Amino acid sequence: DVVMTQTPVSLPVSLGGQASISCRSSQSLVHSNGNTYLHWYLQKPGQSPQLLIYRVSNRFSGVPDRFSGSGSGTDFTLKISRVEPEDLGDYYCLQSTHFPFTFGSGTKLEIK
Amino acid sequence: EVQLQESGPGLVKPSQSLSLTCSVTGYSITSNYWGWIRKFPGNKMEWMGYISYSGSTSYNPSLKSRISITRDTSKNQFFLQLNSVTTEDTATYYCARAGSSFDYWGQGVMVTVSS
């Protein structure tokens, strides 16, 4: 299975500040069709996960442009600028290039 | 708008089968892929499997001998059955539209395996 190493585990941030979360895969996530299936999710307290970014850098419908994704191959980053209270929760990366699909272990974004 | 809703028992005894239903509105399950994901206490998330628009399935090998995903297209529902459960199957179970990413999720159902 592809191992997704997500860091940090916990990320204290100030409101209005910037946060960065890393996700590294144990093998390249470039599919044979040329696409890279690395996605980012936010799970707010008491809610189900919601898709933020799909295929590395594409914001899902309704996601503010404060969220941005980047990376390639095995190394990916989610950046959140101007952090707002509604951004708090658990962030996960997911790879769906290789079977079985696998998730990162999560990053808890909390107020400093 | 696509909406998914899980339903099923919240408590299952060890060695029995766990059965959940995902009801979908706003989109036909004869299009796209439809999956099950679970989140364990301690926050680890696991993709369990999916059923495609044609009815074909793909499962996580870690579950392959115990899992079955089926569907009823007339009711626009798909189902999860997990056999021979143990306490390690205690988790919150989510259904989601799969595609290349899981873009729409149900609210989740917490299932506890306990005698």
Coordinates of N, CA and C in Angstrom, one line a residue:
Chain A
D1 N 0.8 -1.2 0.0 CA 0.0 0.0 0.0 C 0.9 1.2 0.0
V2 N 0.4 2.3 -0.6 CA 1.1 3.6 -0.6 C 0.9 4.2 0.8
V3 N 2.0 4.6 1.4 CA 2.0 5.2 2.7 C 2.0 6.7 2.5
M4 N 1.0 7.4 3.2 CA 0.9 8.8 3.1 C 1.4 9.4 4.4
T5 N 2.5 10.1 4.4 CA 3.1 10.7 5.6 C 2.7 12.1 5.7
Q6 N 1.9 12.4 6.7 CA 1.3 13.8 6.8 C 1.9 14.5 8.0
T7 N 2.4 15.7 7.8 CA 2.9 16.5 8.9 C 2.5 17.9 8.8
P8 N 2.4 18.6 10.0 CA 2.6 18.1 11.3 C 1.3 17.4 11.8
V9 N 1.4 16.8 13.0 CA 0.2 16.2 13.6 C -0.7 17.3 14.1
S10 N -0.1 18.3 14.7 CA -0.9 19.4 15.2 C -0.3 20.7 14.7
L11 N -1.1 21.7 14.4 CA -0.6 22.9 13.9 C -1.4 24.1 14.5
P12 N -0.7 24.7 15.5 CA -1.3 25.9 16.1 C -1.1 27.1 15.3
V13 N -2.1 27.9 15.0 CA -2.0 29.0 14.1 C -2.8 30.2 14.8
S14 N -2.3 31.4 14.4 CA -3.1 32.6 14.8 C -4.1 32.9 13.8
L15 N -5.3 33.4 14.2 CA -6.3 33.9 13.2 C -5.7 35.0 12.4
G16 N -5.9 34.8 11.1 CA -5.3 35.8 10.1 C -3.9 35.3 9.6
G17 N -3.4 34.3 10.2 CA -2.1 33.8 9.9 C -2.1 32.8 8.7
Q18 N -1.0 32.2 8.5 CA -0.9 31.2 7.4 C -0.5 29.8 8.0
A19 N -1.0 28.8 7.3 CA -0.7 27.4 7.8 C -0.3 26.6 6.5
S20 N 0.6 25.7 6.8 CA 1.1 24.8 5.7 C 1.1 23.4 6.2
I21 N 0.5 22.5 5.4 CA 0.5 21.1 5.8 C 1.2 20.3 4.7
S22 N 2.0 19.3 5.0 CA 2.7 18.5 4.1 C 2.2 17.1 4.0
C23 N 2.2 16.5 2.8 CA 1.8 15.1 2.6 C 2.8 14.5 1.7
R24 N 3.5 13.5 2.1 CA 4.5 12.8 1.3 C 4.1 11.3 1.1
S25 N 4.2 10.9 -0.1 CA 3.8 9.5 -0.5 C 5.0 8.6 -0.6
S26 N 4.8 7.3 -0.4 CA 5.9 6.4 -0.4 C 6.3 6.0 -1.9
Q27 N 5.4 6.4 -2.8 CA 5.7 6.2 -4.2 C 5.0 7.3 -5.0
S28 N 5.5 7.5 -6.2 CA 4.9 8.6 -7.1 C 3.4 8.4 -7.2
L29 N 2.7 9.5 -7.2 CA 1.2 9.5 -7.3 C 0.8 9.9 -8.8
V30 N 1.7 9.9 -9.7 CA 1.4 10.2 -11.1 C 0.8 8.9 -11.7
H31 N -0.4 9.0 -12.1 CA -1.1 7.8 -12.7 C -0.6 7.6 -14.1
S32 N -0.8 6.4 -14.7 CA -0.4 6.1 -16.0 C -1.1 7.0 -17.1
N33 N -2.2 7.6 -16.7 CA -2.9 8.6 -17.6 C -2.3 10.0 -17.5
G34 N -1.3 10.2 -16.6 CA -0.7 11.5 -16.5 C -1.3 12.3 -15.4
N35 N -2.4 12.0 -14.9 CA -3.0 12.8 -13.8 C -2.4 12.3 -12.4
T36 N -2.5 13.2 -11.5 CA -2.0 13.0 -10.1 C -3.2 13.1 -9.2
Y37 N -3.6 11.9 -8.6 CA -4.8 11.9 -7.8 C -4.5 12.1 -6.3
L38 N -4.2 13.3 -5.9 CA -3.9 13.7 -4.5 C -4.9 14.8 -4.1
H39 N -5.6 14.5 -3.1 CA -6.7 15.4 -2.7 C -6.6 15.8 -1.2
W40 N -7.2 16.9 -0.9 CA -7.2 17.4 0.5 C -8.6 17.6 1.0
Y41 N -8.8 17.2 2.3 CA -10.1 17.3 3.0 C -10.0 18.0 4.3
L42 N -11.1 18.6 4.7 CA -11.2 19.2 6.0 C -12.4 18.6 6.7
Q43 N -12.2 18.1 7.9 CA -13.3 17.6 8.8 C -13.4 18.5 9.9
K44 N -14.5 19.3 9.9 CA -14.8 20.2 11.0 C -15.4 19.4 12.1
P45 N -15.3 19.8 13.4 CA -15.9 19.1 14.5 C -17.4 18.8 14.3
G46 N -17.7 17.5 14.4 CA -19.1 17.1 14.3 C -19.6 17.0 12.9
Q47 N -18.8 17.1 11.9 CA -19.2 17.1 10.5 C -18.5 16.0 9.8
S48 N -18.9 15.7 8.6 CA -18.2 14.7 7.7 C -17.1 15.4 7.0
P49 N -16.1 14.7 6.5 CA -15.1 15.4 5.7 C -15.6 16.1 4.5
Q50 N -15.0 17.2 4.2 CA -15.4 18.0 3.0 C -14.2 18.1 2.1
L51 N -14.4 18.0 0.8 CA -13.4 18.1 -0.2 C -13.0 19.6 -0.3
L52 N -11.7 19.8 -0.2 CA -11.2 21.2 -0.4 C -10.5 21.3 -1.8
I53 N -9.5 20.4 -2.0 CA -8.7 20.4 -3.2 C -8.7 19.1 -3.8
Y54 N -8.8 19.0 -5.1 CA -8.7 17.7 -5.8 C -7.6 17.8 -6.9
R55 N -7.1 16.6 -7.1 CA -5.9 16.5 -8.1 C -4.9 17.6 -7.9
V56 N -4.4 17.7 -6.7 CA -3.2 18.5 -6.3 C -3.6 19.9 -6.0
S57 N -4.2 20.6 -7.0 CA -4.3 22.1 -6.9 C -5.6 22.6 -7.4
N58 N -6.7 21.8 -7.6 CA -7.9 22.3 -8.0 C -8.9 22.5 -6.8
R59 N -9.3 23.8 -6.6 CA -10.3 24.0 -5.5 C -11.7 23.5 -5.9
F60 N -12.3 22.8 -4.9 CA -13.6 22.3 -5.1 C -14.6 23.4 -5.1
S61 N -15.8 23.2 -5.6 CA -16.8 24.2 -5.7 C -17.1 24.8 -4.3
G62 N -17.0 26.2 -4.2 CA -17.3 26.9 -3.0 C -16.2 27.0 -2.0
V63 N -15.0 26.5 -2.4 CA -13.9 26.6 -1.5 C -13.2 27.9 -1.7
P64 N -12.9 28.6 -0.6 CA -12.3 30.0 -0.8 C -10.9 29.9 -1.3
D65 N -10.5 31.0 -2.0 CA -9.2 31.0 -2.6 C -8.1 31.1 -1.6
R66 N -8.4 31.2 -0.3 CA -7.4 31.1 0.8 C -6.7 29.8 0.9
F67 N -7.4 28.8 0.3 CA -6.9 27.4 0.3 C -6.2 27.2 -1.1
S68 N -5.0 26.6 -1.0 CA -4.3 26.3 -2.3 C -3.4 25.1 -2.1
G69 N -3.4 24.3 -3.1 CA -2.6 23.0 -3.1 C -1.5 23.1 -4.2
S70 N -0.4 22.4 -3.8 CA 0.7 22.3 -4.8 C 1.4 21.1 -4.6
G71 N 2.4 20.8 -5.5 CA 3.2 19.6 -5.3 C 3.2 18.8 -6.6
S72 N 4.1 17.8 -6.5 CA 4.1 16.8 -7.6 C 4.9 15.6 -7.2
G73 N 4.6 14.5 -7.9 CA 5.4 13.2 -7.6 C 5.0 12.6 -6.3
T74 N 5.8 12.9 -5.3 CA 5.6 12.3 -4.0 C 5.5 13.4 -2.9
D75 N 5.5 14.6 -3.2 CA 5.6 15.7 -2.2 C 4.5 16.8 -2.5
F76 N 3.6 16.9 -1.5 CA 2.5 17.8 -1.7 C 2.3 18.7 -0.5
T77 N 1.7 19.9 -0.8 CA 1.5 20.8 0.3 C 0.1 21.5 0.2
L78 N -0.6 21.7 1.3 CA -1.8 22.5 1.4 C -1.4 23.7 2.2
K79 N -1.7 24.9 1.6 CA -1.5 26.1 2.3 C -2.9 26.8 2.5
I80 N -3.0 27.4 3.7 CA -4.2 28.1 4.1 C -3.7 29.5 4.5
S81 N -4.2 30.5 3.8 CA -3.8 31.9 4.2 C -4.9 32.6 4.9
R82 N -4.6 33.6 5.7 CA -5.6 34.4 6.4 C -6.6 33.4 7.1
V83 N -6.0 32.6 8.0 CA -6.8 31.6 8.7 C -8.0 32.2 9.4
E84 N -9.2 31.6 9.2 CA -10.4 32.0 9.9 C -10.9 31.0 10.9
P85 N -11.7 31.3 11.8 CA -12.2 30.3 12.8 C -12.8 29.1 12.1
E86 N -13.5 29.3 11.0 CA -14.2 28.2 10.3 C -13.2 27.2 9.7
D87 N -11.9 27.5 9.7 CA -10.9 26.6 9.1 C -10.4 25.6 10.1
L88 N -10.8 25.7 11.3 CA -10.3 24.8 12.3 C -10.9 23.4 12.2
G89 N -10.1 22.4 12.4 CA -10.5 21.0 12.3 C -9.4 20.1 11.9
D90 N -9.7 19.0 11.4 CA -8.7 18.0 11.0 C -8.6 17.9 9.5
Y91 N -7.4 18.1 9.0 CA -7.1 18.0 7.6 C -6.5 16.7 7.2
Y92 N -6.9 16.1 6.1 CA -6.4 14.8 5.6 C -6.0 15.0 4.1
C93 N -5.0 14.3 3.7 CA -4.7 14.1 2.3 C -5.2 12.6 2.0
L94 N -5.5 12.4 0.7 CA -5.9 11.1 0.2 C -5.3 10.9 -1.2
Q95 N -4.8 9.7 -1.4 CA -4.3 9.4 -2.7 C -5.2 8.4 -3.3
S96 N -5.7 8.6 -4.6 CA -6.5 7.6 -5.3 C -5.9 7.3 -6.6
T97 N -4.6 7.3 -6.7 CA -3.8 6.9 -7.9 C -3.7 5.4 -7.8
H98 N -3.3 4.9 -6.7 CA -3.0 3.4 -6.5 C -4.0 2.8 -5.6
F99 N -4.4 1.5 -5.9 CA -5.2 0.7 -5.1 C -4.3 0.0 -4.0
P100 N -4.8 -0.1 -2.8 CA -6.0 0.6 -2.2 C -5.8 2.1 -2.0
F101 N -6.8 2.9 -2.1 CA -6.6 4.3 -1.8 C -6.2 4.5 -0.4
T102 N -5.4 5.4 -0.1 CA -4.9 5.6 1.3 C -4.9 7.1 1.7
F103 N -5.2 7.3 3.0 CA -5.2 8.6 3.6 C -4.0 8.9 4.4
G104 N -3.7 10.2 4.5 CA -2.7 10.6 5.5 C -3.3 10.5 6.9
S105 N -2.5 10.6 7.9 CA -2.9 10.4 9.3 C -3.6 11.6 9.9
G106 N -3.6 12.7 9.2 CA -4.4 13.9 9.7 C -3.5 14.9 10.4
T107 N -4.0 16.2 10.3 CA -3.4 17.3 10.9 C -4.5 18.1 11.6
K108 N -4.3 18.4 12.9 CA -5.3 19.2 13.6 C -4.9 20.6 13.6
L109 N -5.7 21.4 12.9 CA -5.4 22.9 12.9 C -6.2 23.5 14.1
E110 N -5.4 24.2 15.0 CA -6.0 24.8 16.1 C -5.5 26.2 16.4
I111 N -6.2 26.9 17.2 CA -5.8 28.3 17.5 C -4.7 28.4 18.4
K112 N -3.7 29.2 18.1 CA -2.5 29.4 19.0 C -2.9 30.2 20.2
Chain B
E1 N -28.8 19.1 -5.9 CA -27.5 18.8 -5.1 C -27.4 17.4 -4.7
V2 N -26.3 16.8 -4.8 CA -26.1 15.4 -4.4 C -26.1 15.3 -2.9
Q3 N -26.9 14.4 -2.4 CA -26.9 14.2 -0.9 C -26.9 12.7 -0.7
L4 N -26.2 12.3 0.4 CA -26.0 10.9 0.8 C -26.4 10.8 2.3
Q5 N -27.0 9.7 2.6 CA -27.4 9.5 4.0 C -27.2 8.0 4.4
E6 N -26.4 7.8 5.4 CA -26.2 6.5 5.8 C -27.2 6.1 6.9
S7 N -27.6 4.8 6.9 CA -28.5 4.3 8.0 C -28.1 2.9 8.3
G8 N -28.4 2.5 9.5 CA -28.1 1.1 10.0 C -27.9 1.1 11.4
P9 N -27.8 -0.1 12.0 CA -27.6 -0.2 13.5 C -26.3 0.4 14.0
G10 N -26.4 0.9 15.2 CA -25.3 1.6 15.8 C -24.5 0.6 16.6
L11 N -25.0 -0.6 16.9 CA -24.4 -1.6 17.7 C -24.5 -3.0 17.1
V12 N -23.4 -3.6 17.0 CA -23.3 -4.9 16.4 C -22.5 -5.8 17.3
K13 N -22.9 -7.1 17.4 CA -22.1 -8.0 18.3 C -21.0 -8.6 17.5
P14 N -19.9 -8.9 18.3 CA -18.7 -9.5 17.6 C -19.2 -10.8 16.9
S15 N -18.5 -11.1 15.8 CA -18.7 -12.3 14.9 C -20.0 -12.1 14.0
Q16 N -20.8 -11.1 14.3 CA -22.0 -10.9 13.4 C -21.6 -10.0 12.2
S17 N -22.6 -9.7 11.4 CA -22.4 -8.9 10.2 C -22.9 -7.5 10.4
L18 N -22.1 -6.6 9.9 CA -22.5 -5.1 9.9 C -23.1 -4.8 8.6
S19 N -24.3 -4.2 8.6 CA -25.0 -3.9 7.3 C -25.4 -2.4 7.4
L20 N -25.0 -1.7 6.4 CA -25.4 -0.3 6.3 C -25.9 0.0 4.9
T21 N -26.8 1.0 4.9 CA -27.4 1.5 3.7 C -27.0 3.0 3.4
C22 N -26.7 3.3 2.2 CA -26.5 4.7 1.8 C -27.6 5.1 0.8
S23 N -28.4 6.0 1.1 CA -29.4 6.5 0.3 C -29.0 7.8 -0.4
V24 N -29.1 7.8 -1.7 CA -28.6 8.9 -2.5 C -29.7 9.7 -3.2
T25 N -29.7 11.0 -3.0 CA -30.7 11.8 -3.7 C -29.9 12.9 -4.6
G26 N -30.5 13.3 -5.6 CA -30.0 14.4 -6.5 C -29.0 13.9 -7.5
Y27 N -28.8 12.6 -7.6 CA -27.8 12.0 -8.6 C -28.1 10.5 -8.6
S28 N -28.0 10.0 -9.9 CA -28.2 8.5 -10.0 C -27.0 7.7 -9.7
I29 N -27.1 6.6 -9.0 CA -26.0 5.8 -8.7 C -25.6 4.9 -9.9
T30 N -26.4 5.0 -11.0 CA -26.0 4.4 -12.3 C -25.0 5.2 -13.0
S31 N -24.6 6.3 -12.4 CA -23.5 7.1 -12.9 C -22.4 7.2 -11.8
N32 N -21.2 7.3 -12.2 CA -20.1 7.5 -11.3 C -19.8 6.3 -10.4
Y33 N -19.0 6.5 -9.3 CA -18.6 5.5 -8.4 C -19.1 5.9 -7.0
W34 N -19.3 4.9 -6.2 CA -19.9 5.1 -4.9 C -19.2 4.3 -3.8
G35 N -18.6 4.9 -2.8 CA -17.7 4.2 -1.9 C -18.1 4.3 -0.5
W36 N -17.4 3.5 0.3 CA -17.5 3.5 1.8 C -16.1 3.7 2.3
I37 N -16.1 4.6 3.3 CA -14.9 5.0 4.1 C -15.2 4.9 5.5
R38 N -14.2 4.5 6.4 CA -14.5 4.6 7.8 C -13.4 5.3 8.5
K39 N -13.8 5.9 9.7 CA -12.8 6.6 10.5 C -12.8 5.9 11.9
F40 N -11.7 5.5 12.3 CA -11.5 4.8 13.6 C -11.4 5.8 14.7
P41 N -11.7 5.3 15.9 CA -11.3 6.1 17.1 C -9.8 6.4 17.1
G42 N -9.3 7.6 17.3 CA -7.9 7.8 17.1 C -7.7 8.5 15.7
N43 N -8.7 8.5 14.9 CA -8.7 9.4 13.7 C -8.1 8.8 12.4
K44 N -7.7 7.5 12.5 CA -7.2 6.9 11.2 C -8.4 6.7 10.3
M45 N -8.2 7.0 9.0 CA -9.2 6.8 8.0 C -8.8 5.7 7.0
E46 N -9.8 4.9 6.6 CA -9.6 3.8 5.7 C -10.6 3.7 4.6
W47 N -10.2 3.7 3.4 CA -11.0 3.4 2.3 C -11.4 1.9 2.3
M48 N -12.7 1.6 2.2 CA -13.1 0.2 2.3 C -13.4 -0.4 0.9
G49 N -14.0 0.4 0.0 CA -14.3 -0.1 -1.3 C -15.3 0.8 -2.0
Y50 N -15.6 0.4 -3.3 CA -16.6 1.1 -4.0 C -17.3 0.2 -5.0
I51 N -18.5 0.7 -5.4 CA -19.2 0.1 -6.5 C -19.4 1.1 -7.6
S52 N -19.2 0.6 -8.8 CA -19.2 1.5 -10.0 C -20.6 1.7 -10.5
Y53 N -20.7 2.5 -11.5 CA -22.0 2.8 -12.2 C -22.5 1.5 -12.9
S54 N -21.7 0.6 -13.2 CA -22.1 -0.6 -13.9 C -22.3 -1.8 -12.9
G55 N -22.0 -1.5 -11.6 CA -22.2 -2.6 -10.6 C -20.9 -3.3 -10.3
S56 N -19.8 -3.0 -10.9 CA -18.6 -3.7 -10.6 C -18.1 -3.1 -9.3
T57 N -17.3 -3.9 -8.6 CA -16.8 -3.5 -7.2 C -15.3 -3.6 -7.1
S58 N -14.8 -2.8 -6.2 CA -13.3 -2.9 -5.9 C -13.2 -2.7 -4.4
Y59 N -12.4 -3.6 -3.7 CA -12.4 -3.6 -2.3 C -10.9 -3.4 -1.8
N60 N -10.8 -2.9 -0.6 CA -9.5 -2.8 0.0 C -9.1 -4.3 0.3
P61 N -7.9 -4.7 -0.1 CA -7.5 -6.1 0.2 C -7.5 -6.4 1.6
S62 N -7.3 -5.4 2.5 CA -7.3 -5.7 3.9 C -8.7 -6.2 4.4
L63 N -9.7 -6.0 3.6 CA -11.1 -6.4 4.0 C -11.7 -7.5 3.0
K64 N -10.9 -7.8 2.0 CA -11.5 -8.5 0.8 C -12.3 -9.7 1.2
S65 N -12.0 -10.4 2.2 CA -12.7 -11.7 2.4 C -14.0 -11.4 3.2
R66 N -14.1 -10.2 3.8 CA -15.3 -9.9 4.7 C -16.3 -8.9 4.1
I67 N -15.9 -8.2 3.0 CA -16.7 -7.1 2.6 C -17.5 -7.4 1.3
S68 N -18.7 -6.8 1.3 CA -19.5 -6.8 0.1 C -20.2 -5.5 -0.1
I69 N -20.1 -4.9 -1.3 CA -20.9 -3.7 -1.6 C -21.8 -4.0 -2.7
T70 N -23.1 -3.8 -2.5 CA -24.1 -4.0 -3.5 C -25.0 -2.8 -3.7
R71 N -26.0 -2.9 -4.6 CA -26.8 -1.7 -4.8 C -28.2 -2.1 -5.2
D72 N -29.1 -1.2 -5.1 CA -30.5 -1.3 -5.6 C -30.7 0.0 -6.4
T73 N -30.6 -0.1 -7.7 CA -30.8 1.0 -8.5 C -32.2 1.6 -8.5
S74 N -33.2 0.7 -8.3 CA -34.6 1.2 -8.3 C -34.8 2.2 -7.1
K75 N -34.0 2.0 -6.0 CA -34.2 2.8 -4.8 C -33.0 3.9 -4.8
N76 N -32.1 3.8 -5.7 CA -31.0 4.7 -5.7 C -30.2 4.6 -4.3
Q77 N -30.0 3.3 -3.9 CA -29.3 3.0 -2.7 C -28.1 2.1 -3.0
F78 N -27.1 2.2 -2.2 CA -26.0 1.1 -2.2 C -25.8 0.7 -0.7
F79 N -25.1 -0.5 -0.6 CA -25.1 -1.1 0.7 C -23.7 -1.6 1.0
L80 N -23.4 -1.6 2.3 CA -22.2 -2.2 2.8 C -22.5 -3.4 3.7
Q81 N -21.9 -4.5 3.5 CA -21.9 -5.6 4.4 C -20.5 -6.0 4.8
L82 N -20.3 -6.1 6.1 CA -19.0 -6.5 6.6 C -19.2 -7.6 7.6
N83 N -18.6 -8.8 7.2 CA -18.9 -10.0 8.0 C -17.9 -10.2 9.1
S84 N -18.2 -11.0 10.0 CA -17.3 -11.5 11.1 C -16.6 -10.3 11.8
V85 N -17.4 -9.3 12.2 CA -16.8 -8.1 12.8 C -16.2 -8.4 14.2
T86 N -15.2 -7.6 14.5 CA -14.6 -7.6 15.8 C -14.6 -6.2 16.3
T87 N -14.1 -6.1 17.6 CA -14.1 -4.7 18.2 C -13.3 -3.8 17.4
E88 N -12.4 -4.3 16.6 CA -11.5 -3.4 15.7 C -12.3 -2.8 14.6
D89 N -13.5 -3.2 14.3 CA -14.3 -2.6 13.3 C -15.2 -1.5 13.8
T90 N -15.0 -1.2 15.1 CA -15.7 0.0 15.7 C -15.2 1.2 15.0
A91 N -16.1 2.0 14.4 CA -15.7 3.2 13.7 C -16.9 4.0 13.3
T92 N -16.7 5.2 12.7 CA -17.7 5.9 12.0 C -17.6 5.6 10.5
Y93 N -18.7 5.2 10.0 CA -18.8 4.7 8.6 C -19.4 5.8 7.7
Y94 N -18.7 6.1 6.6 CA -19.2 7.2 5.7 C -19.4 6.6 4.3
C95 N -20.5 7.0 3.7 CA -20.6 6.7 2.2 C -20.3 8.0 1.5
A96 N -19.8 7.9 0.3 CA -19.4 9.0 -0.5 C -19.5 8.7 -2.0
R97 N -19.7 9.8 -2.8 CA -19.5 9.6 -4.2 C -18.0 9.6 -4.5
A98 N -17.6 8.6 -5.2 CA -16.2 8.4 -5.4 C -15.6 9.1 -6.6
G99 N -15.8 8.7 -7.8 CA -15.2 9.4 -8.9 C -13.7 9.3 -8.7
S100 N -12.9 10.3 -9.0 CA -11.5 10.3 -8.8 C -11.2 10.9 -7.4
S101 N -12.1 11.6 -6.8 CA -11.9 12.0 -5.4 C -13.3 11.8 -4.8
F102 N -13.3 11.8 -3.5 CA -14.6 11.6 -2.8 C -15.2 13.0 -2.6
D103 N -16.1 13.4 -3.4 CA -16.5 14.8 -3.4 C -17.8 15.1 -2.6
Y104 N -18.7 14.2 -2.5 CA -19.8 14.3 -1.6 C -19.9 13.2 -0.6
W105 N -20.2 13.5 0.7 CA -20.2 12.5 1.7 C -21.5 12.6 2.5
G106 N -21.8 11.4 3.1 CA -22.9 11.4 4.0 C -22.4 11.9 5.3
Q107 N -23.3 12.0 6.3 CA -23.0 12.6 7.6 C -22.3 11.6 8.5
G108 N -22.3 10.3 8.1 CA -21.7 9.3 8.9 C -22.5 8.6 9.9
V109 N -22.3 7.3 10.2 CA -23.0 6.6 11.2 C -21.9 5.9 12.1
M110 N -22.0 6.1 13.4 CA -21.1 5.5 14.3 C -21.6 4.1 14.6
V111 N -20.7 3.1 14.4 CA -21.0 1.7 14.7 C -20.0 1.2 15.7
T112 N -20.6 0.6 16.8 CA -19.8 0.1 17.9 C -20.0 -1.5 17.8
V113 N -18.9 -2.2 17.9 CA -18.9 -3.6 17.9 C -18.7 -4.0 19.4
S114 N -19.7 -4.6 20.0 CA -19.6 -4.9 21.4 C -20.6 -6.0 21.8
S115 N -20.3 -6.8 22.7 CA -21.2 -7.8 23.2 C -22.1 -7.2 24.3

